[in-house]
Backbone as numpy.savetxt, mean C-alpha at the origin, in Angstrom:
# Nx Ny Nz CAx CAy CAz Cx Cy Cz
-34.86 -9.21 -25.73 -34.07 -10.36 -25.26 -34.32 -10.55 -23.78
-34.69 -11.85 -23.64 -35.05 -11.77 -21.97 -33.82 -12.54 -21.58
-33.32 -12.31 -20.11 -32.17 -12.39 -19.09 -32.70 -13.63 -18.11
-32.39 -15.10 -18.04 -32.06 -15.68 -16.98 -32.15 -15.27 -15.93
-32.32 -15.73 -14.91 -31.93 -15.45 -13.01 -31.14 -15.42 -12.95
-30.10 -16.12 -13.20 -28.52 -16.62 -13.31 -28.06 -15.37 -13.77
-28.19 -15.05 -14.49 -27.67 -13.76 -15.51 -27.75 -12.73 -14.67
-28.89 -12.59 -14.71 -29.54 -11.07 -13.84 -28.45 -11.07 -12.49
-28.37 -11.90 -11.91 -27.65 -11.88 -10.73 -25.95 -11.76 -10.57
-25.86 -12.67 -11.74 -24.74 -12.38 -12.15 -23.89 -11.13 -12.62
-24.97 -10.11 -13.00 -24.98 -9.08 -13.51 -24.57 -8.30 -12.50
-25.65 -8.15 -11.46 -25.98 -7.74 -10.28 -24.59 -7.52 -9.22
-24.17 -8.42 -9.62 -23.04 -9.16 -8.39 -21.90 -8.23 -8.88
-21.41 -8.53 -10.02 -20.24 -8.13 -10.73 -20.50 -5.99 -10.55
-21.92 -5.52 -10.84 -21.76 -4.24 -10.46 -21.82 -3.79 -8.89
-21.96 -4.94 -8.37 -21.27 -4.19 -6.68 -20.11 -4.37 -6.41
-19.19 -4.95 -7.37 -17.87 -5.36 -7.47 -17.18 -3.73 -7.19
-15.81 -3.37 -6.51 -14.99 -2.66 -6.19 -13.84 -2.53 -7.27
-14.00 -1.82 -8.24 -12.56 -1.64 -8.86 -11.05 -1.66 -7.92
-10.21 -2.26 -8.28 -8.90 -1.96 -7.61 -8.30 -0.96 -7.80
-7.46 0.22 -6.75 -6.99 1.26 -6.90 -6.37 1.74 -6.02
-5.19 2.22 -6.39 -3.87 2.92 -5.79 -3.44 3.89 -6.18
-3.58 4.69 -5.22 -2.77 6.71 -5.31 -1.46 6.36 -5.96
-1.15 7.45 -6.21 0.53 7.47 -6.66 1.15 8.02 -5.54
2.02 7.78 -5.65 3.43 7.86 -4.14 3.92 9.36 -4.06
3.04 9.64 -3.05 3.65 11.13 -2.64 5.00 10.92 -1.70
6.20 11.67 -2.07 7.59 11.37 -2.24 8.04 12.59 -1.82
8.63 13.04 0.00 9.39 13.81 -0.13 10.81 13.76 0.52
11.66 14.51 0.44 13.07 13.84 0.50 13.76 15.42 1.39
14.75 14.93 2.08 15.45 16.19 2.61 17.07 15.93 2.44
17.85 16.67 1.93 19.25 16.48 2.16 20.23 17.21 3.06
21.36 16.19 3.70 21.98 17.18 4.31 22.96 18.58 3.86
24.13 18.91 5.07 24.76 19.37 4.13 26.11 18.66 3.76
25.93 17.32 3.30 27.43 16.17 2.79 26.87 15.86 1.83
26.66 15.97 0.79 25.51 15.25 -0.52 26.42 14.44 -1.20
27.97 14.58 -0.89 28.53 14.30 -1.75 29.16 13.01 -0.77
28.38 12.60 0.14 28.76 11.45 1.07 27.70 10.49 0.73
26.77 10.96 0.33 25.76 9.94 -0.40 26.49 8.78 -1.41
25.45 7.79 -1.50 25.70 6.54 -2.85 27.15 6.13 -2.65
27.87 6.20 -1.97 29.19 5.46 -1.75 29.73 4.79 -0.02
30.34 3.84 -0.23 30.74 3.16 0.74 29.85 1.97 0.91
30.11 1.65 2.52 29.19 0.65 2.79 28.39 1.44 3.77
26.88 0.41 3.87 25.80 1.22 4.51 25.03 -0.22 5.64
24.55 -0.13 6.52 23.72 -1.33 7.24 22.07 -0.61 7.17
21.59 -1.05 6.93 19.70 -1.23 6.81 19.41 -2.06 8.20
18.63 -0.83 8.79 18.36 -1.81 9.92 17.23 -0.66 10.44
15.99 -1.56 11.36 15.05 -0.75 11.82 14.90 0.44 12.36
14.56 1.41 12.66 14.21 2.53 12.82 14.42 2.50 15.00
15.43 2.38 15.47 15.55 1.97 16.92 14.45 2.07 17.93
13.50 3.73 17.75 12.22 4.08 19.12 11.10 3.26 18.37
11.17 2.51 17.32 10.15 2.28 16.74 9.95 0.89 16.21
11.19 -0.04 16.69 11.27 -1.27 16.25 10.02 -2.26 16.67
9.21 -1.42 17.79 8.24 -2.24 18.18 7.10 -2.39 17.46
6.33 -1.43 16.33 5.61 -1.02 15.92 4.52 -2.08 15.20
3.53 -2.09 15.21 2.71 -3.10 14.53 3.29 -4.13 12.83
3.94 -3.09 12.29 4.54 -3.63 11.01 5.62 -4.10 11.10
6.44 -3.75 11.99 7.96 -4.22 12.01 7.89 -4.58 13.18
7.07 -5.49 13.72 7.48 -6.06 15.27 8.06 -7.51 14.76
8.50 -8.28 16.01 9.35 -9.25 15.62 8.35 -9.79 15.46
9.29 -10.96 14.19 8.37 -12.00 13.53 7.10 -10.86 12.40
7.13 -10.18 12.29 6.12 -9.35 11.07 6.72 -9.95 9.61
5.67 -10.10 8.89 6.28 -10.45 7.34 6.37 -9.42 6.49
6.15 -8.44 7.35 6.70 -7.14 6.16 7.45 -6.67 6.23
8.76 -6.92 7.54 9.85 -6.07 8.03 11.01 -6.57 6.85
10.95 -7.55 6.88 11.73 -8.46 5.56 11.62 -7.49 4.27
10.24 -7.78 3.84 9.80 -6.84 2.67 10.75 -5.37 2.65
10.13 -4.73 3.61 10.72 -3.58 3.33 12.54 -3.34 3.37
12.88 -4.58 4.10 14.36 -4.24 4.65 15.23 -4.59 3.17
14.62 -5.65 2.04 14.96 -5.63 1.22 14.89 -5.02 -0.10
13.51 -4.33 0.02 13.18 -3.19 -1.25 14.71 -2.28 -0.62
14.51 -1.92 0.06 15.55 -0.46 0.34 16.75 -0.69 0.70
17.25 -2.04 0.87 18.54 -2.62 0.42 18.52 -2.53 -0.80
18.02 -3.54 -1.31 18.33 -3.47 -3.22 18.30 -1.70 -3.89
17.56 -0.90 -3.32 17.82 0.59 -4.01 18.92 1.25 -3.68
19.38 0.87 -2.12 20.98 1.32 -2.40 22.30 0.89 -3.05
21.82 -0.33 -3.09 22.85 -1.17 -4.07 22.84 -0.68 -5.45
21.58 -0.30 -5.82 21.53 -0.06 -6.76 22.09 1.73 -7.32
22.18 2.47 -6.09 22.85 3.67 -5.88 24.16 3.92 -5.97
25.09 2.58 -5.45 26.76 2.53 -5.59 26.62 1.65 -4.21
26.15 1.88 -3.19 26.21 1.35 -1.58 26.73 -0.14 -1.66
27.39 -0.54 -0.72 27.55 -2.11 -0.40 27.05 -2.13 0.98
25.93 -2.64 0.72 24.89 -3.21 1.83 25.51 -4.25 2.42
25.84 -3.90 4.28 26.39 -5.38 4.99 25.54 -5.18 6.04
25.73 -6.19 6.76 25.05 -6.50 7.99 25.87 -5.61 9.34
26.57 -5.35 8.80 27.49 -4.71 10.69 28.15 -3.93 10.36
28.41 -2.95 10.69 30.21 -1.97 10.88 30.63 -0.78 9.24
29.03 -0.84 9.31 29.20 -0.02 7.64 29.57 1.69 7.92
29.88 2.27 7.15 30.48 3.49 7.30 29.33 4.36 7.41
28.08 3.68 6.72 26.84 4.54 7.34 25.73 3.79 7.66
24.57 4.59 7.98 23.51 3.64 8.48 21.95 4.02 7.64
21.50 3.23 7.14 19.74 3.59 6.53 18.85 3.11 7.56
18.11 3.99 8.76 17.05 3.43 9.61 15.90 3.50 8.95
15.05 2.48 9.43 13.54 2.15 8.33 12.78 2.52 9.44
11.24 3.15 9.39 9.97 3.12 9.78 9.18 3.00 8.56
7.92 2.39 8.96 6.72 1.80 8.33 5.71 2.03 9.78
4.80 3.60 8.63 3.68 3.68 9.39 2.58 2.71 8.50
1.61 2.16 9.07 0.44 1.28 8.41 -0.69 1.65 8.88
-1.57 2.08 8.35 -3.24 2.25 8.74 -3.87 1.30 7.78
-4.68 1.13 8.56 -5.67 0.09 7.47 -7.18 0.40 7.89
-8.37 1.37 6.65 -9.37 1.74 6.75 -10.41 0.70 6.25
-11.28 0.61 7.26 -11.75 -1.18 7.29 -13.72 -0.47 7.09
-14.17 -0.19 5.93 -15.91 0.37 5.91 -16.74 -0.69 6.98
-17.92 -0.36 7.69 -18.48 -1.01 8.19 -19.37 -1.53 7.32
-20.39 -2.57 7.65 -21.62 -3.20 6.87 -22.06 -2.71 6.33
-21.98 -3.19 5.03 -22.86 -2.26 4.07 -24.16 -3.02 3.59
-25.12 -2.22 2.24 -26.55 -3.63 2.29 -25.99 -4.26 1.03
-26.73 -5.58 1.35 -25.73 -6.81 0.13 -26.48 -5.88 -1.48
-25.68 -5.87 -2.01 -26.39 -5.54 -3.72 -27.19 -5.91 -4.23
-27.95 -7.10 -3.97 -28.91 -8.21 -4.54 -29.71 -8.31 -3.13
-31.10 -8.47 -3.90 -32.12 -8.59 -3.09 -32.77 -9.48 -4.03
-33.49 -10.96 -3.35 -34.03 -12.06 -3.96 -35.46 -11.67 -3.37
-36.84 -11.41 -4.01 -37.64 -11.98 -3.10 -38.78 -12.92 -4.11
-39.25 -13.87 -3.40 -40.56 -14.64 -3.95 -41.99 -14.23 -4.03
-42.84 -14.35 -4.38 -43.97 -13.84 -4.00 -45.21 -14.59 -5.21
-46.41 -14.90 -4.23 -47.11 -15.62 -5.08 -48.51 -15.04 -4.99
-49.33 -15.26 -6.30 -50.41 -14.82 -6.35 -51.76 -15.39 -7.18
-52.98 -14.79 -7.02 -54.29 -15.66 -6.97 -54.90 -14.92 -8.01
-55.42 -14.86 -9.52 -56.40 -13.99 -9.81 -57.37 -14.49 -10.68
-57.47 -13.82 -11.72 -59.01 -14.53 -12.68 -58.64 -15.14 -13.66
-57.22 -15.15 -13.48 -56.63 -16.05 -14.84 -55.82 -16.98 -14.02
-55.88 -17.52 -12.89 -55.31 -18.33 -12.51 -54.14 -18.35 -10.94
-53.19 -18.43 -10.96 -52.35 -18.64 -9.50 -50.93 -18.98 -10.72
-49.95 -18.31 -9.60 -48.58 -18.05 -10.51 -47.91 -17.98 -9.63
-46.54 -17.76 -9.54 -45.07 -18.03 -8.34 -44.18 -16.70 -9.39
-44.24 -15.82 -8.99 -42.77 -14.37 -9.23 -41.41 -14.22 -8.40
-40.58 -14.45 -8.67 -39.15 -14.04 -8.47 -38.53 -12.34 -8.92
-38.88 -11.65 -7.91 -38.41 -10.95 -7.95 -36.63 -10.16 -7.46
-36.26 -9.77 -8.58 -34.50 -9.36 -8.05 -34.54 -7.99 -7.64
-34.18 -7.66 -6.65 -33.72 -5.96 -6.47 -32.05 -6.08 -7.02
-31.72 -4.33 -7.23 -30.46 -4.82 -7.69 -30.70 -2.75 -7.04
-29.44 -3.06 -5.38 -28.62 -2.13 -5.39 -27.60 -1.61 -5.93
-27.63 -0.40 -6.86 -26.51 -0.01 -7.93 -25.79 0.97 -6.92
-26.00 0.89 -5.59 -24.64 1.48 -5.02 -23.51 0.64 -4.68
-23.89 -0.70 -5.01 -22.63 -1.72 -4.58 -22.66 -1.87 -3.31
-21.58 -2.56 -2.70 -21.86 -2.97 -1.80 -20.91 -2.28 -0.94
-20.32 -1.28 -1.37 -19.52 -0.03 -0.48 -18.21 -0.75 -0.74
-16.84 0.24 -0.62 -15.62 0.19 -0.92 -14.69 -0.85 0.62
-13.93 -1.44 -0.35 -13.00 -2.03 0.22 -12.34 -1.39 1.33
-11.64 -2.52 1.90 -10.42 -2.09 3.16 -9.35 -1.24 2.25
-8.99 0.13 2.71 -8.04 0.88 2.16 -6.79 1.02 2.88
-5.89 0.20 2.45 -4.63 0.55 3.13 -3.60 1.56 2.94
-3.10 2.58 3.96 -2.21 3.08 3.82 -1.05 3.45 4.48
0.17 2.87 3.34 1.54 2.66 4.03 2.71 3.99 4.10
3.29 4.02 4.78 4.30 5.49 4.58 5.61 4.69 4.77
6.42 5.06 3.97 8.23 4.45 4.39 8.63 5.91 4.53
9.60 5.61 6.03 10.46 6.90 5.97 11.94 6.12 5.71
13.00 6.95 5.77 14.08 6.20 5.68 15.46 7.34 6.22
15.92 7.42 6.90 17.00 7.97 7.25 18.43 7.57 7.18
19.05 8.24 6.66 20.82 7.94 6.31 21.67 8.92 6.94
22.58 7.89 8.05 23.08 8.73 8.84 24.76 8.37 9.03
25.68 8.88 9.01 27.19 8.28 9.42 26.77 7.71 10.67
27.33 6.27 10.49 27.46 5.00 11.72 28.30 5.90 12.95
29.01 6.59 12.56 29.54 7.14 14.18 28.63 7.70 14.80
27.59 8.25 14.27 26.45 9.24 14.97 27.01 11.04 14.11
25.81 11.89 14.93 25.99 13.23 13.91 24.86 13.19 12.96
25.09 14.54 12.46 23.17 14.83 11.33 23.35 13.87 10.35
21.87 13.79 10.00 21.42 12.85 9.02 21.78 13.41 7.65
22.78 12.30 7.04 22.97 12.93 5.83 21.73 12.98 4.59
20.78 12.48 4.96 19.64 12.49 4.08 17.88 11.41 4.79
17.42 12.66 4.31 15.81 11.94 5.06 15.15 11.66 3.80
13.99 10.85 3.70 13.27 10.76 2.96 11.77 10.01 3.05
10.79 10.26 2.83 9.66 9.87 2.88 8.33 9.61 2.02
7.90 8.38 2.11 6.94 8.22 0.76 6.04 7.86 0.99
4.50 7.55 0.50 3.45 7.61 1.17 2.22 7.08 0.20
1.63 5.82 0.04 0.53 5.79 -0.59 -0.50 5.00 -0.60
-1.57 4.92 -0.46 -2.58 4.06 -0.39 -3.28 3.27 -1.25
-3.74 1.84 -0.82 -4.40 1.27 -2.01 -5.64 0.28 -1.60
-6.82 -0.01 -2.14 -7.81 -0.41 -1.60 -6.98 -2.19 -1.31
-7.71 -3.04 -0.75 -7.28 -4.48 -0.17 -7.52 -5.09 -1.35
-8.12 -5.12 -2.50 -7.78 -6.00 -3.80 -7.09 -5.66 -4.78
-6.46 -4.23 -4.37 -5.26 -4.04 -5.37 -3.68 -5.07 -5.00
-3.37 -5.01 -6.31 -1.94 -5.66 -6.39 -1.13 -5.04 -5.34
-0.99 -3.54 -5.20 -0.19 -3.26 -4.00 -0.67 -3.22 -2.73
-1.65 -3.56 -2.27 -1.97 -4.54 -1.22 -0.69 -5.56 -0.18
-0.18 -5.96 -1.54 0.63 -7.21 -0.61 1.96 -6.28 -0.51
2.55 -6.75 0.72 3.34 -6.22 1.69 4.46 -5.96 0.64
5.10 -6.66 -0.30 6.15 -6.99 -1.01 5.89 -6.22 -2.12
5.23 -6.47 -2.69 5.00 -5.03 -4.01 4.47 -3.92 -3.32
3.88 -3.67 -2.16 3.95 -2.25 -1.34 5.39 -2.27 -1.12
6.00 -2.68 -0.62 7.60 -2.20 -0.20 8.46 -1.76 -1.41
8.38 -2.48 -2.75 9.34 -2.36 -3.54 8.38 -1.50 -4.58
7.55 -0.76 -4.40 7.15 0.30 -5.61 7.68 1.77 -4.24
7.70 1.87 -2.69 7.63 2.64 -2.38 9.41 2.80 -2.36
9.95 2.10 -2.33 11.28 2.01 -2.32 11.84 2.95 -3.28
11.26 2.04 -4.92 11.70 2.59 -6.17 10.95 3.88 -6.01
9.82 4.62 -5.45 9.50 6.16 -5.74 10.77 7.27 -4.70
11.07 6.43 -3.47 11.65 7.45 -2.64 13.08 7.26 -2.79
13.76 6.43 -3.59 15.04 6.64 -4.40 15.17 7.24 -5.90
14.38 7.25 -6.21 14.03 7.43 -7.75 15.23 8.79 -7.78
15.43 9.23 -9.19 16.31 10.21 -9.29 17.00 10.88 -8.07
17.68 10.01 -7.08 17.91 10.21 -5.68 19.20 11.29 -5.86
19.78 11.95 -4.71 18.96 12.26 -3.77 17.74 13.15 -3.60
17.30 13.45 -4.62 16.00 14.48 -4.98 16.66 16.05 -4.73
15.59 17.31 -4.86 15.45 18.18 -4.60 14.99 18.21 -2.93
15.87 18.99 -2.17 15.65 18.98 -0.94 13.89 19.52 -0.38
13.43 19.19 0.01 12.15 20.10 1.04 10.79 19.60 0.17
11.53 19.12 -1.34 10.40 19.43 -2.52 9.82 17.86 -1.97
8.32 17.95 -2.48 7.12 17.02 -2.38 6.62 16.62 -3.88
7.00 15.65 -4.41 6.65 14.93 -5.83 6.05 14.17 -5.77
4.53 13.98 -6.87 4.40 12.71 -7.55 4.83 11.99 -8.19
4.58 10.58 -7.55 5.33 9.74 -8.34 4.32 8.67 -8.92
4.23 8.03 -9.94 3.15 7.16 -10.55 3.73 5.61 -10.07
């Protein structure tokens, strides 16, 4: 069966293509000693104070939103009544962000022409190269939520927690909003966890 140009290239193209892919959420959590001050009352969600400046949560960022509402909605969903001011405790947010960006890689497809003279005549060849290393991996992003819960008067943190995972730039968790609300749901998940312990989470 012979293959088109069209085809061949087409072919070509689609195997330098990058599968999409995301780690699972490494999840670890610390508790104080009030456990039993957890999931009740009211609580305010609000930025992380030495750190409000930070590339992800600077003012005007479209992910500070994202995240401020994944981890609202998980305490609500804990017993908490999430307000804006004067809550009996406090959830501070950080969002670390790296973003691993590959340099130039060689394109997958190589076109070349080439023509020739012999005893049967003169002819025109199209030749395809086809790099099967692809064309090298995507921008890999990776996000960390910490989250701290502390009594609004001040005093130890009644509970820390931290989650952590990466995903290439054409995965679904890519976007700021399903990154916030899968890391949310791993670092509340069966909350308040096992203290010190480090879990996968899918």
């Amino acid at each position: 069966m012979k293959l088109s140009i069209p085809a061949i290239l087409a072919a070509a193209l689609l195997s330098g293509c990058t599968t999409a892919y995301s780690s699972t959420v490494e999840v670890t959590r610390f508790v104080g000693e009030a456990p039993a001050a957890l999931g009740r009352g009211s609580i305010e969600v609000r930025l992380g104070a030495t750190e409000a400046a930070a590339p992800a949560f600077a003012p005007g960022s479209f992910e500070a939103p994202a995240f401020r509402t994944a981890v609202a909605q998980e305490l609500q969903r804990l017993g908490y009544q999430v307000v804006d001011g004067g809550g009996d405790q406090v959830a501070e947010l950080w969002l670390d962000r790296a973003v691993d960006r590959p340099g130039p890689q060689r394109s997958p497809v190589s076109v070349g022409v080439g023509g020739s003279t012999g005893s049967y005549g003169s002819g025109v060849g199209l030749g395809v190269g086809i790099n099967l290393g692809g064309s090298g991996p995507r921008e890999v992003i990776d996000r960390q939520l910490r989250v701290v819960i502390r009594p609004a008067a001040g005093g130890q943190a009644l509970w820390e927690g931290r989650a952590r995972f990466d995903a290439t730039g054409n995965s679904d968790f890519a976007d700021p909003q399903a990154a916030a609300d899968r890391l949310a749901r791993a670092l509340f998940g069966d909350f308040p966890g096992r203290s010190g312990e480090t879990v996968e989470v899918e």
